[in-house]
Amino acid sequence: MRHKSAIAAGLAVAAALMAPVPATAAPARHTPAATCPQLDANLPWSGDNRARLQKMIDERGTCSGKGGPRPVAAFDWDNTVVKNDITDATLAWALKHDKILRPERWSDTSAWLTPAAEAALTRACGTAVPVGRPLPTSRNTACTDEIFEIREKSQTMAGEPAFAGDWNHRRTVPAYAWIPQLFAGHTPAALTSFARQARAEQLAAPIGTKQTVGTHTIAGYIRYYDQQKNLIATLKKAGFDVYIVSASSEPIAEAWSSGVGLDRKHTIGIRTITEHGKLTARIKGCGGVETGRGDALPYMDGKRCMINQEIFKIKGAAAWQQQDVDHRIALGAGDADTDVTFVNDATGAHVAINRNKSELMCRAYDDADGRWVANPMFIDPMPRKSGSYPCSTTGATAEDGTHVPVRRADGSVIPDQVDKAF
């Protein structure tokens, strides 16, 4: 009996060894969802936006195991990565602390400045301060008002145009170029220091704070969006090369970008030419556009040019053109029409933070390739736009500044769209 039991036991073991392995015991298969870093599920996005972004990360990240070059992601800064505007905050801080140096002539600051603006600035700011010395803007409300009105509305306090002449409205805007030009005479490090001090004040101020600059009332706080910090961190972990592309002066942007883990190499802004270590009023060009008055800023089509030139190393006039899929960003994120070109160039996800800007939101809601991710602002979102976006008539800006229909890549006109992300 004992012998028969032993034989039976041996047969049972052999049968067990020869039996097929149950499906549950099969080795785990490689799937992107199992290996790619995950966005924080505790940070709210609108609708299924987080899931859609995660899908793109799973598909495009180096963690997917597909090989190839590192994918690139590019983010605008103001009201895309942070709430409110770092250039306004830095200029306000500088005006309150007498950091604007008197130019010999105000027309030296911008080739587009009108005689009316030069006269208004000369009258308000005076000529008693020696050239190159700080203007007492903390005490001279009239001077501060003229400077900030020109920054904010491109006009004088009397309502006269501050800039005139010809420029490509999809490549530059004189009021944006004027801010770095105002800081001529300072070192880049000094301007970054001003921005860092403004940053400390803005981050410490409660959400909703207002500040007064001259007689202008503007936002007095800035916050990093937790969702965007997490998205950037997750993209980096997933092997993406992440950049900031901002129409702020580069030394100002550099004071902030480290807060989301990006270094100077990955921070692209308006690049001012220095002489003897100090900023001048001359701005570096792009895509064959000469260095000078600021005809090619990281603004609208200029952001595409900077991405192509600085990231993908495409030189000359070709940098203004949309590239093949291997030389385009995988993810682009912006909040305004100033971002629409590079965000539209993205091949994996177009993130549109809704501030009711027509061309951007027309493209987002048309969603021609099914990859647009429209999301309300994460702090104090805009109310729903009444009526519809005028996509079919005046939603886009032409090179001459006129307003024209928004067109798809095939030339067809996008129909008017209603607001959905609010």
Short mmCIF file of C-alpha atoms in Angstrom, two decimals:
data_model
loop_
_atom_site.label_atom_id
_atom_site.label_comp_id
_atom_site.label_asym_id
_atom_site.label_seq_id
_atom_site.Cartn_x
_atom_site.Cartn_y
_atom_site.Cartn_z
CA MET A 1 0.00 0.00 0.00
CA ARG A 2 2.82 2.30 0.89
CA HIS A 3 4.45 1.58 -2.52
CA LYS A 4 1.22 2.31 -4.40
CA SER A 5 0.76 5.59 -2.46
CA ALA A 6 4.25 6.70 -3.40
CA ILE A 7 3.58 5.99 -7.07
CA ALA A 8 0.30 7.89 -6.92
CA ALA A 9 2.00 10.85 -5.28
CA GLY A 10 4.71 10.87 -7.94
CA LEU A 11 2.14 10.83 -10.71
CA ALA A 12 0.28 13.73 -9.09
CA VAL A 13 3.45 15.84 -8.93
CA ALA A 14 4.26 15.08 -12.56
CA ALA A 15 0.75 16.02 -13.62
CA ALA A 16 1.01 19.28 -11.73
CA LEU A 17 4.31 20.15 -13.40
CA MET A 18 2.91 19.40 -16.85
CA ALA A 19 -0.32 21.31 -16.35
CA PRO A 20 -0.63 24.70 -18.18
CA VAL A 21 0.23 27.75 -16.10
CA PRO A 22 -2.95 29.63 -15.14
CA ALA A 23 -3.39 33.03 -16.82
CA THR A 24 -3.05 34.80 -13.49
CA ALA A 25 0.45 33.42 -13.11
CA ALA A 26 1.68 34.73 -16.50
CA PRO A 27 4.53 37.27 -16.40
CA ALA A 28 3.32 40.90 -16.34
CA ARG A 29 3.33 42.44 -19.81
CA HIS A 30 4.95 45.85 -20.39
CA THR A 31 2.26 48.52 -20.62
CA PRO A 32 2.80 52.29 -20.58
CA ALA A 33 0.17 52.77 -17.87
CA ALA A 34 2.16 50.48 -15.59
CA THR A 35 5.49 52.22 -16.12
CA CYS A 36 4.86 55.89 -16.97
CA PRO A 37 4.75 58.40 -14.09
CA GLN A 38 1.20 59.29 -13.15
CA LEU A 39 -0.41 62.71 -12.75
CA ASP A 40 -1.65 63.40 -9.21
CA ALA A 41 -5.23 62.17 -9.04
CA ASN A 42 -5.92 64.53 -6.13
CA LEU A 43 -5.43 67.66 -8.26
CA PRO A 44 -8.66 68.47 -10.11
CA TRP A 45 -8.79 69.02 -13.86
CA SER A 46 -11.94 69.75 -15.82
CA GLY A 47 -13.82 66.75 -17.19
CA ASP A 48 -11.53 63.98 -18.45
CA ASN A 49 -8.59 66.30 -19.13
CA ARG A 50 -6.25 64.61 -16.67
CA ALA A 51 -6.94 61.21 -18.23
CA ARG A 52 -6.34 62.61 -21.73
CA LEU A 53 -3.03 64.14 -20.68
CA GLN A 54 -2.03 60.92 -18.96
CA LYS A 55 -2.79 58.99 -22.17
CA MET A 56 -0.48 61.32 -24.09
CA ILE A 57 2.28 60.87 -21.50
CA ASP A 58 1.86 57.08 -21.68
CA GLU A 59 2.03 57.16 -25.48
CA ARG A 60 4.79 59.71 -26.02
CA GLY A 61 7.02 59.47 -22.95
CA THR A 62 10.29 57.58 -23.07
CA CYS A 63 8.70 55.38 -20.39
CA SER A 64 6.52 53.87 -23.15
CA GLY A 65 9.54 51.89 -24.33
CA LYS A 66 9.15 53.00 -27.96
CA GLY A 67 12.62 54.52 -28.19
CA GLY A 68 13.59 57.54 -30.29
CA PRO A 69 14.56 61.08 -29.24
CA ARG A 70 13.15 62.67 -26.11
CA PRO A 71 9.77 64.32 -26.73
CA VAL A 72 9.53 68.06 -26.09
CA ALA A 73 6.90 69.99 -24.13
CA ALA A 74 6.64 73.79 -24.16
CA PHE A 75 4.64 76.01 -21.82
CA ASP A 76 3.78 79.68 -21.91
CA TRP A 77 4.25 81.22 -18.47
CA ASP A 78 1.83 84.00 -17.42
CA ASN A 79 -1.66 82.65 -16.67
CA THR A 80 -0.57 79.25 -18.01
CA VAL A 81 1.85 78.01 -15.34
CA VAL A 82 1.05 80.77 -12.85
CA LYS A 83 -1.96 82.92 -12.09
CA ASN A 84 -1.36 86.58 -13.09
CA ASP A 85 1.57 88.31 -14.79
CA ILE A 86 5.22 88.27 -13.71
CA THR A 87 6.18 91.19 -15.99
CA ASP A 88 3.51 93.43 -14.50
CA ALA A 89 4.63 92.37 -11.02
CA THR A 90 8.29 93.11 -11.75
CA LEU A 91 7.58 96.48 -13.37
CA ALA A 92 5.32 97.45 -10.45
CA TRP A 93 8.05 96.51 -7.96
CA ALA A 94 10.67 98.41 -9.95
CA LEU A 95 8.52 101.55 -10.11
CA LYS A 96 7.88 101.40 -6.37
CA HIS A 97 11.61 101.05 -5.70
CA ASP A 98 13.00 103.62 -8.17
CA LYS A 99 14.70 101.10 -10.46
CA ILE A 100 13.98 102.68 -13.87
CA LEU A 101 17.01 104.62 -15.11
CA ARG A 102 16.38 107.87 -16.97
CA PRO A 103 17.14 107.52 -20.70
CA GLU A 104 18.70 110.40 -22.58
CA ARG A 105 15.62 110.46 -24.80
CA TRP A 106 12.56 108.32 -24.25
CA SER A 107 12.58 107.53 -27.96
CA ASP A 108 15.84 105.65 -27.28
CA THR A 109 13.77 103.00 -25.50
CA SER A 110 11.66 102.08 -28.54
CA ALA A 111 11.89 102.84 -32.24
CA TRP A 112 8.07 102.75 -32.35
CA LEU A 113 7.48 105.27 -29.54
CA THR A 114 5.39 108.19 -30.78
CA PRO A 115 6.30 111.88 -30.32
CA ALA A 116 3.17 112.18 -28.16
CA ALA A 117 4.40 109.42 -25.83
CA GLU A 118 7.90 110.87 -25.68
CA ALA A 119 6.47 114.28 -24.78
CA ALA A 120 4.18 112.80 -22.13
CA LEU A 121 7.00 110.82 -20.52
CA THR A 122 9.41 113.77 -20.61
CA ARG A 123 6.78 116.04 -19.08
CA ALA A 124 5.76 113.57 -16.36
CA CYS A 125 9.21 112.22 -15.45
CA GLY A 126 11.14 115.47 -15.89
CA THR A 127 14.73 116.13 -16.83
CA ALA A 128 16.20 117.01 -13.43
CA VAL A 129 17.55 113.49 -12.84
CA PRO A 130 20.86 112.92 -14.68
CA VAL A 131 20.78 110.46 -17.58
CA GLY A 132 21.40 106.93 -16.35
CA ARG A 133 20.31 107.65 -12.78
CA PRO A 134 17.14 106.25 -11.13
CA LEU A 135 13.89 108.12 -11.64
CA PRO A 136 11.99 108.78 -8.38
CA THR A 137 8.93 106.86 -9.54
CA SER A 138 8.02 105.83 -5.99
CA ARG A 139 7.16 109.49 -5.34
CA ASN A 140 6.35 110.75 -8.83
CA THR A 141 2.88 109.39 -9.51
CA ALA A 142 2.61 111.13 -12.88
CA CYS A 143 5.76 109.43 -14.19
CA THR A 144 4.66 106.03 -12.89
CA ASP A 145 1.23 106.46 -14.45
CA GLU A 146 2.59 107.31 -17.89
CA ILE A 147 4.93 104.30 -17.85
CA PHE A 148 2.27 101.87 -16.69
CA GLU A 149 -0.43 103.20 -19.01
CA ILE A 150 1.89 102.69 -21.98
CA ARG A 151 2.68 99.16 -20.76
CA GLU A 152 -0.97 98.32 -20.17
CA LYS A 153 -2.81 100.05 -23.01
CA SER A 154 -0.16 101.24 -25.50
CA GLN A 155 -1.37 104.79 -24.99
CA THR A 156 -0.56 107.85 -22.89
CA MET A 157 -2.63 108.98 -19.94
CA ALA A 158 -4.21 111.51 -22.32
CA GLY A 159 -5.31 108.65 -24.58
CA GLU A 160 -2.85 109.28 -27.41
CA PRO A 161 -1.23 106.29 -29.18
CA ALA A 162 2.12 105.44 -27.61
CA PHE A 163 3.46 103.39 -30.55
CA ALA A 164 3.24 103.86 -34.31
CA GLY A 165 4.84 102.51 -37.46
CA ASP A 166 5.01 99.14 -39.13
CA TRP A 167 5.46 95.77 -37.49
CA ASN A 168 4.28 92.21 -38.08
CA HIS A 169 1.42 91.73 -35.63
CA ARG A 170 1.99 87.97 -35.48
CA ARG A 171 5.65 88.39 -34.55
CA THR A 172 5.84 91.28 -32.12
CA VAL A 173 4.02 93.99 -30.20
CA PRO A 174 5.95 97.14 -29.21
CA ALA A 175 4.52 97.31 -25.67
CA TYR A 176 5.94 93.85 -24.91
CA ALA A 177 9.36 94.78 -26.23
CA TRP A 178 9.29 98.06 -24.29
CA ILE A 179 9.52 96.47 -20.83
CA PRO A 180 12.96 94.86 -21.23
CA GLN A 181 14.00 98.02 -23.09
CA LEU A 182 13.01 100.09 -20.04
CA PHE A 183 15.58 98.20 -17.96
CA ALA A 184 18.50 99.19 -20.19
CA GLY A 185 21.53 100.10 -18.08
CA HIS A 186 21.00 97.35 -15.51
CA THR A 187 22.80 94.01 -15.57
CA PRO A 188 20.76 90.88 -16.32
CA ALA A 189 21.49 89.72 -12.76
CA ALA A 190 20.05 92.95 -11.36
CA LEU A 191 16.83 92.50 -13.35
CA THR A 192 16.55 88.91 -12.12
CA SER A 193 17.05 90.21 -8.58
CA PHE A 194 14.20 92.70 -9.03
CA ALA A 195 11.97 89.88 -10.30
CA ARG A 196 12.88 87.64 -7.36
CA GLN A 197 12.00 90.35 -4.86
CA ALA A 198 8.70 90.95 -6.63
CA ARG A 199 8.17 87.18 -6.63
CA ALA A 200 8.61 86.96 -2.85
CA GLU A 201 6.04 89.71 -2.30
CA GLN A 202 3.54 88.27 -4.78
CA LEU A 203 3.71 84.73 -3.39
CA ALA A 204 3.30 86.03 0.18
CA ALA A 205 0.23 88.14 -0.64
CA PRO A 206 -3.16 86.46 -0.11
CA ILE A 207 -5.08 85.33 -3.18
CA GLY A 208 -7.23 88.20 -4.40
CA THR A 209 -4.84 90.94 -3.27
CA LYS A 210 -4.74 94.11 -5.38
CA GLN A 211 -1.94 96.65 -5.58
CA THR A 212 -1.79 100.26 -6.71
CA VAL A 213 0.83 101.42 -9.21
CA GLY A 214 0.53 105.18 -9.54
CA THR A 215 -3.23 105.42 -9.87
CA HIS A 216 -3.53 102.03 -11.62
CA THR A 217 -4.97 99.06 -9.73
CA ILE A 218 -3.62 95.65 -10.74
CA ALA A 219 -3.34 92.16 -9.29
CA GLY A 220 -1.11 92.03 -6.23
CA TYR A 221 -0.56 88.29 -5.96
CA ILE A 222 0.78 85.44 -8.10
CA ARG A 223 0.44 81.71 -7.55
CA TYR A 224 1.96 78.69 -9.24
CA TYR A 225 -0.80 76.40 -10.47
CA ASP A 226 -0.42 73.10 -8.62
CA GLN A 227 -1.80 71.21 -11.62
CA GLN A 228 0.79 72.69 -13.96
CA LYS A 229 3.65 72.11 -11.51
CA ASN A 230 2.55 68.48 -11.29
CA LEU A 231 2.16 68.18 -15.07
CA ILE A 232 5.65 69.57 -15.66
CA ALA A 233 7.18 67.30 -13.00
CA THR A 234 5.38 64.26 -14.43
CA LEU A 235 6.47 65.08 -17.97
CA LYS A 236 10.09 65.36 -16.85
CA LYS A 237 9.90 62.01 -15.03
CA ALA A 238 8.43 60.49 -18.20
CA GLY A 239 11.44 61.63 -20.20
CA PHE A 240 10.09 64.82 -21.79
CA ASP A 241 12.39 67.78 -22.35
CA VAL A 242 10.32 70.65 -20.90
CA TYR A 243 10.72 74.34 -21.75
CA ILE A 244 9.16 77.66 -20.83
CA VAL A 245 8.61 79.99 -23.81
CA SER A 246 7.50 83.39 -22.55
CA ALA A 247 7.11 86.92 -23.88
CA SER A 248 8.59 88.16 -20.60
CA SER A 249 12.15 89.39 -20.47
CA GLU A 250 14.31 86.30 -20.06
CA PRO A 251 16.00 87.48 -16.81
CA ILE A 252 12.51 87.98 -15.34
CA ALA A 253 11.30 84.53 -16.44
CA GLU A 254 14.44 82.94 -14.98
CA ALA A 255 13.51 84.27 -11.53
CA TRP A 256 10.33 82.17 -11.66
CA SER A 257 11.01 79.06 -13.75
CA SER A 258 13.11 77.37 -11.07
CA GLY A 259 9.90 77.12 -9.05
CA VAL A 260 8.74 74.37 -11.43
CA GLY A 261 12.16 72.72 -11.64
CA LEU A 262 13.38 74.30 -14.89
CA ASP A 263 16.81 75.86 -15.33
CA ARG A 264 18.02 78.79 -17.45
CA LYS A 265 18.71 76.51 -20.42
CA HIS A 266 15.04 75.57 -20.47
CA THR A 267 13.74 79.12 -20.04
CA ILE A 268 13.21 81.10 -23.25
CA GLY A 269 12.09 84.72 -23.12
CA ILE A 270 12.78 88.08 -24.76
CA ARG A 271 16.56 88.17 -25.15
CA THR A 272 18.11 91.61 -24.80
CA ILE A 273 21.58 92.35 -26.15
CA THR A 274 24.11 93.32 -23.48
CA GLU A 275 27.09 95.64 -23.82
CA HIS A 276 29.81 95.79 -21.19
CA GLY A 277 27.66 93.45 -19.10
CA LYS A 278 24.60 95.70 -19.11
CA LEU A 279 21.26 95.44 -20.87
CA THR A 280 20.62 97.64 -23.89
CA ALA A 281 17.43 98.52 -25.77
CA ARG A 282 18.37 96.11 -28.58
CA ILE A 283 16.58 92.76 -28.77
CA LYS A 284 17.86 89.55 -30.33
CA GLY A 285 16.07 88.51 -33.52
CA CYS A 286 14.90 85.08 -34.69
CA GLY A 287 14.62 83.18 -37.96
CA GLY A 288 16.72 85.60 -39.97
CA VAL A 289 14.98 88.69 -38.56
CA GLU A 290 17.75 91.03 -37.51
CA THR A 291 18.61 91.97 -33.98
CA GLY A 292 17.44 95.47 -33.14
CA ARG A 293 14.17 97.11 -32.20
CA GLY A 294 12.34 93.85 -31.40
CA ASP A 295 10.71 92.72 -34.65
CA ALA A 296 10.78 89.06 -33.60
CA LEU A 297 9.71 88.38 -30.02
CA PRO A 298 8.59 85.07 -28.50
CA TYR A 299 5.07 86.24 -29.32
CA MET A 300 2.48 84.38 -31.43
CA ASP A 301 4.37 83.15 -34.54
CA GLY A 302 7.56 84.28 -32.83
CA LYS A 303 7.14 81.55 -30.21
CA ARG A 304 7.18 78.94 -32.95
CA CYS A 305 10.33 80.58 -34.34
CA MET A 306 12.08 80.51 -30.96
CA ILE A 307 11.12 76.85 -30.38
CA ASN A 308 12.32 75.84 -33.84
CA GLN A 309 15.52 77.85 -33.60
CA GLU A 310 16.54 77.29 -29.98
CA ILE A 311 15.22 73.77 -29.34
CA PHE A 312 15.21 72.04 -32.74
CA LYS A 313 18.17 74.06 -34.10
CA ILE A 314 16.40 75.09 -37.31
CA LYS A 315 18.05 78.23 -38.66
CA GLY A 316 17.01 81.05 -40.94
CA ALA A 317 13.59 81.68 -42.44
CA ALA A 318 12.62 78.01 -42.06
CA ALA A 319 12.25 78.58 -38.31
CA TRP A 320 9.02 80.49 -39.01
CA GLN A 321 7.43 77.48 -40.70
CA GLN A 322 5.62 74.54 -39.13
CA GLN A 323 8.00 71.58 -39.18
CA ASP A 324 7.51 67.86 -39.78
CA VAL A 325 6.23 65.78 -36.86
CA ASP A 326 9.76 64.74 -35.83
CA HIS A 327 10.70 68.38 -35.29
CA ARG A 328 7.65 69.59 -33.39
CA ILE A 329 6.73 69.66 -29.74
CA ALA A 330 4.59 66.85 -28.33
CA LEU A 331 2.75 69.11 -25.88
CA GLY A 332 2.10 72.85 -26.00
CA ALA A 333 0.30 74.85 -23.31
CA GLY A 334 -0.92 78.44 -23.41
CA ASP A 335 -3.70 80.77 -22.37
CA ALA A 336 -3.89 83.45 -25.06
CA ASP A 337 -3.77 84.21 -28.76
CA THR A 338 -0.10 85.09 -28.22
CA ASP A 339 0.43 81.32 -27.74
CA VAL A 340 -1.83 79.93 -30.42
CA THR A 341 0.79 79.12 -33.07
CA PHE A 342 3.10 76.97 -30.98
CA VAL A 343 0.25 75.32 -29.06
CA ASN A 344 -1.36 74.42 -32.39
CA ASP A 345 1.97 72.93 -33.56
CA ALA A 346 1.93 70.27 -30.81
CA THR A 347 1.45 66.72 -32.06
CA GLY A 348 0.27 65.06 -28.84
CA ALA A 349 -1.74 67.54 -26.75
CA HIS A 350 -2.72 71.20 -27.11
CA VAL A 351 -3.47 72.58 -23.63
CA ALA A 352 -5.60 75.75 -23.71
CA ILE A 353 -6.19 77.51 -20.39
CA ASN A 354 -9.37 79.46 -21.02
CA ARG A 355 -9.14 83.24 -20.71
CA ASN A 356 -11.75 83.83 -23.42
CA LYS A 357 -9.15 84.58 -26.11
CA SER A 358 -10.74 84.11 -29.51
CA GLU A 359 -8.18 82.46 -31.79
CA LEU A 360 -6.92 80.05 -29.14
CA MET A 361 -10.38 79.00 -28.00
CA CYS A 362 -11.73 78.76 -31.56
CA ARG A 363 -9.04 76.19 -32.30
CA ALA A 364 -9.52 74.46 -28.95
CA TYR A 365 -13.27 74.01 -29.35
CA ASP A 366 -13.02 73.10 -33.05
CA ASP A 367 -10.58 70.37 -31.91
CA ALA A 368 -9.59 69.47 -35.46
CA ASP A 369 -7.25 66.62 -34.47
CA GLY A 370 -9.04 65.49 -31.30
CA ARG A 371 -6.05 66.43 -29.13
CA TRP A 372 -7.10 69.81 -27.72
CA VAL A 373 -7.41 69.98 -23.92
CA ALA A 374 -9.39 73.07 -22.91
CA ASN A 375 -9.43 73.83 -19.19
CA PRO A 376 -10.67 76.74 -17.05
CA MET A 377 -8.07 78.70 -15.09
CA PHE A 378 -7.29 76.77 -11.93
CA ILE A 379 -7.68 79.84 -9.69
CA ASP A 380 -10.52 82.35 -10.12
CA PRO A 381 -11.58 81.14 -13.60
CA MET A 382 -13.18 83.44 -16.14
CA PRO A 383 -16.96 83.43 -16.39
CA ARG A 384 -18.49 81.77 -19.42
CA LYS A 385 -18.18 83.98 -22.49
CA SER A 386 -21.56 85.31 -23.52
CA GLY A 387 -22.58 84.64 -27.09
CA SER A 388 -20.01 82.89 -29.25
CA TYR A 389 -16.42 83.33 -30.37
CA PRO A 390 -16.30 85.09 -33.79
CA CYS A 391 -14.20 82.32 -35.36
CA SER A 392 -15.77 82.64 -38.81
CA THR A 393 -15.27 86.40 -39.12
CA THR A 394 -12.75 88.18 -36.85
CA GLY A 395 -11.32 85.54 -34.52
CA ALA A 396 -7.72 85.66 -35.79
CA THR A 397 -5.15 88.45 -36.15
CA ALA A 398 -3.43 88.94 -39.51
CA GLU A 399 0.14 90.14 -39.95
CA ASP A 400 -1.10 93.68 -40.63
CA GLY A 401 -3.16 93.72 -37.44
CA THR A 402 -6.56 93.29 -39.07
CA HIS A 403 -8.98 90.68 -37.76
CA VAL A 404 -9.78 87.76 -40.04
CA PRO A 405 -11.47 84.33 -39.87
CA VAL A 406 -9.72 81.45 -38.09
CA ARG A 407 -8.80 78.78 -40.62
CA ARG A 408 -7.87 75.12 -40.31
CA ALA A 409 -4.75 73.68 -41.93
CA ASP A 410 -6.76 72.86 -45.08
CA GLY A 411 -7.93 76.46 -45.40
CA SER A 412 -11.51 75.87 -44.29
CA VAL A 413 -13.02 78.40 -41.89
CA ILE A 414 -13.78 77.35 -38.33
CA PRO A 415 -17.43 78.08 -37.47
CA ASP A 416 -18.25 80.23 -34.47
CA GLN A 417 -17.86 78.37 -31.18
CA VAL A 418 -19.59 78.63 -27.79
CA ASP A 419 -17.66 78.58 -24.53
CA LYS A 420 -17.43 75.14 -22.89
CA ALA A 421 -14.48 75.25 -20.45
CA PHE A 422 -15.49 77.60 -17.63
#
